[in-house]
């Protein structure tokens, strides 16, 4: 079954967030955010794939995000582009192969190029070339589909989508919506998604920037407007109406952050817990939004709860919490009463 | 140089928090909190050691915490005790050997037995036996020192300390202080620490339960009262005067946590960020509290910032944040202006 | 192009021998010979697929051989049947996807059931059920064709073939010929093959039991008698007119083999080298026997030589022997003469 | 316990033969025999380490053999030297870490430089530099000991040994003995070994070139002459008094080998089976030759039998042959009689 057939049968989980997770674990630098780890320490990427798969992700996303030409240019490593992309695709495939019983999908992705400028026509060609090379490598690697994501211009997304479709691949287009609740070229999320469906996208929706609540607010309208499947991959942070995205968010409880901006490396105290992410997944599922995921910030415990919340039984469910055996909170009769009597 | 000589020369970093990190990654169950992963997936524990070492931990703590007889009993696996303990020690030694240039120390640990009961004299013997077997294995493995930690009874700590000293090992004794700011047998943190120094402890201090601020409040008094080195390993959570510990803490921003208690698996939104942990480390260092660490909840990004805050240059500093190259926040002149003009 | 169209254009290579290779590498037990490794260590099977593919195998044979109901019964693991079969098929498909540039085929197989008994009519039904379930899973997995192999009863082969054809799959039927040069029900190899062609087999031929010479001796007659494509997959062992098969063969040079029989785990000194297998492949090709392979005992070096012998350029040809650079045997002028002067 | 203490307690197994195994699997080229696979496909080397460890090797030998400056020069890749050496050492360490319960040792090695020439004094300095750099990297990687091996000049071995000892590492020196039963500078194996003991070697003995019988013939005399531990690592090929080594051996049963020489890629029909290697290990053990191994040609099935022959219980013993369940040879009463009645 391909992605569409899978989504026709019910929801799937797609774990993202590789950049942030690898940054926290110490294998790439915040700012440039280039996935150099896929060259330098592929075994660490493999391990993260494993954790997400065990937690219930049905998709193994090749860690090509931000491994594109513009990102490599800014750190002076464009010569590594092809190796990085191909390594990432291979690592993803190898990770899938460790779990033959799971019927996982591997996907490639393309993302915001950071060079698109509607007023600079040369930038459009540059985008297209960037997308072409990445999608070509993804196709050669035999991916099941390609996600175009974290893009906030409808016109940039069109270029990405057209390039995916030229290769006859299944396309998921996910917009990241800035503060004004519109794409940067002024479309509502639902209009932008509808335009992508009309251009041939197989799945349309949102990812990144916003937490579960600020993402959910657009989903009904998108679902109403399009006939194809809808995707939703928020970041696991508590963004609000006042601060709907995480790119310029402040953490009021802390004055020790250099520059004052919690993004990207001091977001810890804004984290959603696993249950909030589980609720998001469940609500999506009830609304027949079937491509459910999580973006920057995700850890395996979030993913597992999302998977379990929609009724799946991921491998690491074996280690789901069971407080009955906790020395203080537990109710197992063989635990000592003396540790339960006080409030610590 | 042994631990004491190292501390005489200046601060060291000790990363803990293996249980929580492995729980989030999906390799052990919250509640029982038994480190089964050291038997089932040693390579995953090795990877976490690597991350902490790369982030600047000077100590590789064998992941024997809660791999003790009482914990294994409650999950019906006492027969795995010796294998689990020995594997954990071996994994720690191997991780050290990966970094021969770093002069790392390996430590064993013993912890709250959860069976100690001052009113049950048989429990004292049980504690002692539990400590004896663990410390014996640690000694055979050639550890540099042993930490007795997360203990909140002075009398239980005495048993642990005595057992370590009988094996002629260097001992660090770390109390976890409950809500009333006293050990469970009624001693202030500084009195408890002083008693341990008098009984032969080489390093005395605090770990777990409390975040950096609620730990810091006791440190001056401890430092004043003892002459030996002092240790401090808070949890990276924002606990408060009202809720000084994390064992019974509530997250006001979320009503979807089963049972309502944020501990232990919904603490995400109470996290400290890396800079708060860095500030804690710096303040300790300025006060000549030289055994500086972090407990349950720690991720490598916290550890790296603590290491850098006291002037060290850990391996993963290579990947410290550098926002100058961020497409939106960066000031690199080759980045496109169009991505900087708006607030996302 | 399907298998037949491929064979119409020229020879293809099909590497088999998974059981023996995995036994030598320590992942399954000789005797029972059940491919448990596909459940316990899928990554090891994947690696063997990779090696065979890199060496030039055009076919990725799912490692379902002897993962059937009777084999699982004898080790008390019938409950693993479906998982084992499906894993094996998935592993094969994933391995193919690693090499999208190669146009590989994936095949399923059914084999000697070990329960067929012409004098026990109930055994025929049992065979049929065993074949049905395996072929059903193979079909669901989208295999390009199914091989029925190592069968030495014409009647048993008929059941297998009929079952494959009921699923409208392309069928290859390979007999294993015992010592008397006849199937166990008394047909010559060429008559048996002709009967299969008449029953609808797409490719007919021989596999297993016999080395290249003892297999080759039947091929001309088979080729003469049938009009469809012919297959030949000998074992890489030097069997002789006196001992045409390897099931009861003796190694005269060794008296330390328990039981005295070289089969199955002391056949080492009877091995064919790569060049003998290359010659076999070349001779087949010259005779328009186009489904060329190798069975129990195969290692990747045999397969590569077979592929190269028929004019192909497999991936691992990059590492074909080049003795010019050998310190003793080489003729590179920069090598030291002193190492060439003596006979070691 | 270090190597010497381990040997004092009894025999250990050391699996070698990485070059030949990787050549057969298609990851490096015979002739140049450079272990490029440690850079290009480290996961394949890891897998071979795993197989040897599971089979009972107590030593994980970093695959640095022939990854030296002269070998890289001949293929024009000297710039890869440091990366290759360091990768190999890291791969070995990582493999060990997967098996914390086994107490494995990691060793480095240095080998025949192929540049040593007694008549060219500049070659001595060249040797020394080659040994120095390799041993330095091995030391930095924290190896437990270093093997100097496959060397057939006493004077070259002295340089290797001296360099190892300057780094205060434990040294094993293994000579490869050419056809005339003497080192190339004319010493008997036992005299050569004795000289090395006198120069400070911790273990002395033989490796490579010769099969088990042609190696065994020297061992009594060596054992008699030295007081330190003795090592023996033959190749698993049936070499004879007439052809004691494998470098210039002929396979009489085959006329299709290019050049006519069975070495190095057509040795298959000269293989020893597992039981012969088991007998060799057992005999060594009975003679208190405690560093027992196997060299070029080894596969995991040989190693496992050697380990079991000296009374050990390696992991893959779980899959040791058990012919009772074989459809034809087995005696399990539930097997069908019809398959046992004939001789195939």
mmCIF file with all atom_site columns, C-alpha atoms in Angstrom, chain B residues 236-338:
data_model
loop_
_atom_site.group_PDB
_atom_site.id
_atom_site.type_symbol
_atom_site.label_atom_id
_atom_site.label_alt_id
_atom_site.label_comp_id
_atom_site.label_asym_id
_atom_site.label_entity_id
_atom_site.label_seq_id
_atom_site.pdbx_PDB_ins_code
_atom_site.Cartn_x
_atom_site.Cartn_y
_atom_site.Cartn_z
_atom_site.occupancy
_atom_site.B_iso_or_equiv
_atom_site.pdbx_formal_charge
_atom_site.auth_seq_id
_atom_site.auth_comp_id
_atom_site.auth_asym_id
_atom_site.auth_atom_id
_atom_site.pdbx_PDB_model_num
ATOM 1   C CA . UNK B 1 236 ? 16.855 20.513 35.888 1.00 0.00 ? 236 UNK B CA 1
ATOM 2   C CA . UNK B 1 237 ? 13.340 21.552 36.848 1.00 0.00 ? 237 UNK B CA 1
ATOM 3   C CA . UNK B 1 238 ? 11.984 24.838 38.192 1.00 0.00 ? 238 UNK B CA 1
ATOM 4   C CA . UNK B 1 239 ? 10.933 23.833 41.651 1.00 0.00 ? 239 UNK B CA 1
ATOM 5   C CA . UNK B 1 240 ? 9.895  26.606 44.004 1.00 0.00 ? 240 UNK B CA 1
ATOM 6   C CA . UNK B 1 241 ? 9.661  27.505 47.686 1.00 0.00 ? 241 UNK B CA 1
ATOM 7   C CA . UNK B 1 242 ? 6.061  26.380 47.504 1.00 0.00 ? 242 UNK B CA 1
ATOM 8   C CA . UNK B 1 243 ? 6.971  23.165 45.719 1.00 0.00 ? 243 UNK B CA 1
ATOM 9   C CA . UNK B 1 244 ? 10.657 22.665 46.475 1.00 0.00 ? 244 UNK B CA 1
ATOM 10  C CA . UNK B 1 245 ? 10.809 19.074 45.216 1.00 0.00 ? 245 UNK B CA 1
ATOM 11  C CA . UNK B 1 246 ? 9.547  17.446 42.043 1.00 0.00 ? 246 UNK B CA 1
ATOM 12  C CA . UNK B 1 247 ? 8.065  14.303 43.502 1.00 0.00 ? 247 UNK B CA 1
ATOM 13  C CA . UNK B 1 248 ? 4.639  15.818 44.157 1.00 0.00 ? 248 UNK B CA 1
ATOM 14  C CA . UNK B 1 249 ? 4.691  18.828 41.871 1.00 0.00 ? 249 UNK B CA 1
ATOM 15  C CA . UNK B 1 250 ? 1.745  20.048 39.762 1.00 0.00 ? 250 UNK B CA 1
ATOM 16  C CA . UNK B 1 251 ? 1.879  21.591 36.299 1.00 0.00 ? 251 UNK B CA 1
ATOM 17  C CA . UNK B 1 252 ? -0.758 24.334 36.422 1.00 0.00 ? 252 UNK B CA 1
ATOM 18  C CA . UNK B 1 253 ? -0.775 24.723 32.642 1.00 0.00 ? 253 UNK B CA 1
ATOM 19  C CA . UNK B 1 254 ? -2.077 21.282 31.823 1.00 0.00 ? 254 UNK B CA 1
ATOM 20  C CA . UNK B 1 255 ? -5.109 19.297 32.884 1.00 0.00 ? 255 UNK B CA 1
ATOM 21  C CA . UNK B 1 256 ? -4.510 16.215 30.829 1.00 0.00 ? 256 UNK B CA 1
ATOM 22  C CA . UNK B 1 257 ? -1.999 14.419 33.050 1.00 0.00 ? 257 UNK B CA 1
ATOM 23  C CA . UNK B 1 258 ? -3.310 11.087 34.349 1.00 0.00 ? 258 UNK B CA 1
ATOM 24  C CA . UNK B 1 259 ? -3.452 11.342 38.158 1.00 0.00 ? 259 UNK B CA 1
ATOM 25  C CA . UNK B 1 260 ? -2.649 15.028 37.999 1.00 0.00 ? 260 UNK B CA 1
ATOM 26  C CA . UNK B 1 261 ? 0.932  14.748 39.223 1.00 0.00 ? 261 UNK B CA 1
ATOM 27  C CA . UNK B 1 262 ? 3.591  16.043 36.845 1.00 0.00 ? 262 UNK B CA 1
ATOM 28  C CA . UNK B 1 263 ? 6.123  13.633 38.350 1.00 0.00 ? 263 UNK B CA 1
ATOM 29  C CA . UNK B 1 264 ? 7.657  11.665 36.821 1.00 0.00 ? 264 UNK B CA 1
ATOM 30  C CA . UNK B 1 265 ? 6.571  11.672 33.173 1.00 0.00 ? 265 UNK B CA 1
ATOM 31  C CA . UNK B 1 266 ? 4.907  15.035 32.593 1.00 0.00 ? 266 UNK B CA 1
ATOM 32  C CA . UNK B 1 267 ? 7.553  17.368 33.966 1.00 0.00 ? 267 UNK B CA 1
ATOM 33  C CA . UNK B 1 268 ? 8.411  18.735 30.533 1.00 0.00 ? 268 UNK B CA 1
ATOM 34  C CA . UNK B 1 269 ? 6.933  22.176 31.031 1.00 0.00 ? 269 UNK B CA 1
ATOM 35  C CA . UNK B 1 270 ? 8.848  22.619 34.297 1.00 0.00 ? 270 UNK B CA 1
ATOM 36  C CA . UNK B 1 271 ? 12.235 22.115 32.620 1.00 0.00 ? 271 UNK B CA 1
ATOM 37  C CA . UNK B 1 272 ? 15.150 24.432 33.218 1.00 0.00 ? 272 UNK B CA 1
ATOM 38  C CA . UNK B 1 273 ? 16.944 25.495 30.108 1.00 0.00 ? 273 UNK B CA 1
ATOM 39  C CA . UNK B 1 274 ? 20.684 25.099 29.604 1.00 0.00 ? 274 UNK B CA 1
ATOM 40  C CA . UNK B 1 275 ? 21.491 28.630 30.703 1.00 0.00 ? 275 UNK B CA 1
ATOM 41  C CA . UNK B 1 276 ? 19.867 28.245 34.087 1.00 0.00 ? 276 UNK B CA 1
ATOM 42  C CA . UNK B 1 277 ? 21.947 25.138 34.638 1.00 0.00 ? 277 UNK B CA 1
ATOM 43  C CA . UNK B 1 278 ? 25.011 27.017 33.446 1.00 0.00 ? 278 UNK B CA 1
ATOM 44  C CA . UNK B 1 279 ? 24.339 29.761 35.980 1.00 0.00 ? 279 UNK B CA 1
ATOM 45  C CA . UNK B 1 280 ? 23.972 27.193 38.729 1.00 0.00 ? 280 UNK B CA 1
ATOM 46  C CA . UNK B 1 281 ? 27.290 25.610 37.817 1.00 0.00 ? 281 UNK B CA 1
ATOM 47  C CA . UNK B 1 282 ? 29.008 28.990 37.700 1.00 0.00 ? 282 UNK B CA 1
ATOM 48  C CA . UNK B 1 283 ? 27.671 29.996 41.093 1.00 0.00 ? 283 UNK B CA 1
ATOM 49  C CA . UNK B 1 284 ? 28.800 26.704 42.629 1.00 0.00 ? 284 UNK B CA 1
ATOM 50  C CA . UNK B 1 285 ? 32.213 27.175 41.143 1.00 0.00 ? 285 UNK B CA 1
ATOM 51  C CA . UNK B 1 286 ? 32.482 30.681 42.555 1.00 0.00 ? 286 UNK B CA 1
ATOM 52  C CA . UNK B 1 287 ? 31.616 29.290 45.972 1.00 0.00 ? 287 UNK B CA 1
ATOM 53  C CA . UNK B 1 288 ? 34.230 26.547 45.674 1.00 0.00 ? 288 UNK B CA 1
ATOM 54  C CA . UNK B 1 289 ? 31.583 23.896 45.553 1.00 0.00 ? 289 UNK B CA 1
ATOM 55  C CA . UNK B 1 290 ? 33.548 21.750 43.189 1.00 0.00 ? 290 UNK B CA 1
ATOM 56  C CA . UNK B 1 291 ? 31.581 18.552 42.638 1.00 0.00 ? 291 UNK B CA 1
ATOM 57  C CA . UNK B 1 292 ? 28.958 20.003 40.331 1.00 0.00 ? 292 UNK B CA 1
ATOM 58  C CA . UNK B 1 293 ? 26.372 17.934 38.560 1.00 0.00 ? 293 UNK B CA 1
ATOM 59  C CA . UNK B 1 294 ? 22.866 17.388 37.407 1.00 0.00 ? 294 UNK B CA 1
ATOM 60  C CA . UNK B 1 295 ? 20.359 14.676 38.196 1.00 0.00 ? 295 UNK B CA 1
ATOM 61  C CA . UNK B 1 296 ? 17.053 13.281 36.837 1.00 0.00 ? 296 UNK B CA 1
ATOM 62  C CA . UNK B 1 297 ? 15.944 15.092 33.718 1.00 0.00 ? 297 UNK B CA 1
ATOM 63  C CA . UNK B 1 298 ? 19.397 16.006 32.455 1.00 0.00 ? 298 UNK B CA 1
ATOM 64  C CA . UNK B 1 299 ? 20.036 16.051 28.743 1.00 0.00 ? 299 UNK B CA 1
ATOM 65  C CA . UNK B 1 300 ? 23.434 16.612 27.144 1.00 0.00 ? 300 UNK B CA 1
ATOM 66  C CA . UNK B 1 301 ? 22.673 20.250 26.312 1.00 0.00 ? 301 UNK B CA 1
ATOM 67  C CA . UNK B 1 302 ? 22.348 21.033 30.018 1.00 0.00 ? 302 UNK B CA 1
ATOM 68  C CA . UNK B 1 303 ? 25.616 19.324 30.804 1.00 0.00 ? 303 UNK B CA 1
ATOM 69  C CA . UNK B 1 304 ? 27.546 21.104 28.073 1.00 0.00 ? 304 UNK B CA 1
ATOM 70  C CA . UNK B 1 305 ? 26.400 24.526 29.239 1.00 0.00 ? 305 UNK B CA 1
ATOM 71  C CA . UNK B 1 306 ? 27.419 23.702 32.820 1.00 0.00 ? 306 UNK B CA 1
ATOM 72  C CA . UNK B 1 307 ? 30.833 22.617 31.648 1.00 0.00 ? 307 UNK B CA 1
ATOM 73  C CA . UNK B 1 308 ? 31.307 25.710 29.511 1.00 0.00 ? 308 UNK B CA 1
ATOM 74  C CA . UNK B 1 309 ? 30.011 27.971 32.283 1.00 0.00 ? 309 UNK B CA 1
ATOM 75  C CA . UNK B 1 310 ? 32.903 26.937 34.510 1.00 0.00 ? 310 UNK B CA 1
ATOM 76  C CA . UNK B 1 311 ? 35.405 27.574 31.754 1.00 0.00 ? 311 UNK B CA 1
ATOM 77  C CA . UNK B 1 312 ? 35.859 24.117 30.272 1.00 0.00 ? 312 UNK B CA 1
ATOM 78  C CA . UNK B 1 313 ? 35.928 23.202 26.624 1.00 0.00 ? 313 UNK B CA 1
ATOM 79  C CA . UNK B 1 314 ? 34.033 19.957 26.166 1.00 0.00 ? 314 UNK B CA 1
ATOM 80  C CA . UNK B 1 315 ? 34.183 18.048 22.892 1.00 0.00 ? 315 UNK B CA 1
ATOM 81  C CA . UNK B 1 316 ? 30.679 18.975 21.777 1.00 0.00 ? 316 UNK B CA 1
ATOM 82  C CA . UNK B 1 317 ? 31.450 22.679 22.274 1.00 0.00 ? 317 UNK B CA 1
ATOM 83  C CA . UNK B 1 318 ? 32.341 22.329 18.628 1.00 0.00 ? 318 UNK B CA 1
ATOM 84  C CA . UNK B 1 319 ? 28.588 22.413 18.104 1.00 0.00 ? 319 UNK B CA 1
ATOM 85  C CA . UNK B 1 320 ? 27.678 25.155 20.586 1.00 0.00 ? 320 UNK B CA 1
ATOM 86  C CA . UNK B 1 321 ? 24.946 27.468 19.293 1.00 0.00 ? 321 UNK B CA 1
ATOM 87  C CA . UNK B 1 322 ? 25.992 30.168 16.861 1.00 0.00 ? 322 UNK B CA 1
ATOM 88  C CA . UNK B 1 323 ? 22.965 32.176 15.859 1.00 0.00 ? 323 UNK B CA 1
ATOM 89  C CA . UNK B 1 324 ? 24.883 34.397 13.469 1.00 0.00 ? 324 UNK B CA 1
ATOM 90  C CA . UNK B 1 325 ? 24.148 31.870 10.753 1.00 0.00 ? 325 UNK B CA 1
ATOM 91  C CA . UNK B 1 326 ? 20.415 31.510 11.362 1.00 0.00 ? 326 UNK B CA 1
ATOM 92  C CA . UNK B 1 327 ? 18.263 32.437 8.364  1.00 0.00 ? 327 UNK B CA 1
ATOM 93  C CA . UNK B 1 328 ? 16.014 34.688 10.478 1.00 0.00 ? 328 UNK B CA 1
ATOM 94  C CA . UNK B 1 329 ? 17.967 35.644 13.581 1.00 0.00 ? 329 UNK B CA 1
ATOM 95  C CA . UNK B 1 330 ? 21.450 35.627 12.058 1.00 0.00 ? 330 UNK B CA 1
ATOM 96  C CA . UNK B 1 331 ? 23.564 38.623 11.110 1.00 0.00 ? 331 UNK B CA 1
ATOM 97  C CA . UNK B 1 332 ? 25.712 36.989 8.454  1.00 0.00 ? 332 UNK B CA 1
ATOM 98  C CA . UNK B 1 333 ? 25.713 39.426 5.577  1.00 0.00 ? 333 UNK B CA 1
ATOM 99  C CA . UNK B 1 334 ? 25.122 36.744 2.956  1.00 0.00 ? 334 UNK B CA 1
ATOM 100 C CA . UNK B 1 335 ? 21.759 35.793 4.473  1.00 0.00 ? 335 UNK B CA 1
ATOM 101 C CA . UNK B 1 336 ? 18.700 37.136 2.681  1.00 0.00 ? 336 UNK B CA 1
ATOM 102 C CA . UNK B 1 337 ? 17.190 40.288 4.217  1.00 0.00 ? 337 UNK B CA 1
ATOM 103 C CA . UNK B 1 338 ? 13.684 39.215 3.342  1.00 0.00 ? 338 UNK B CA 1
#
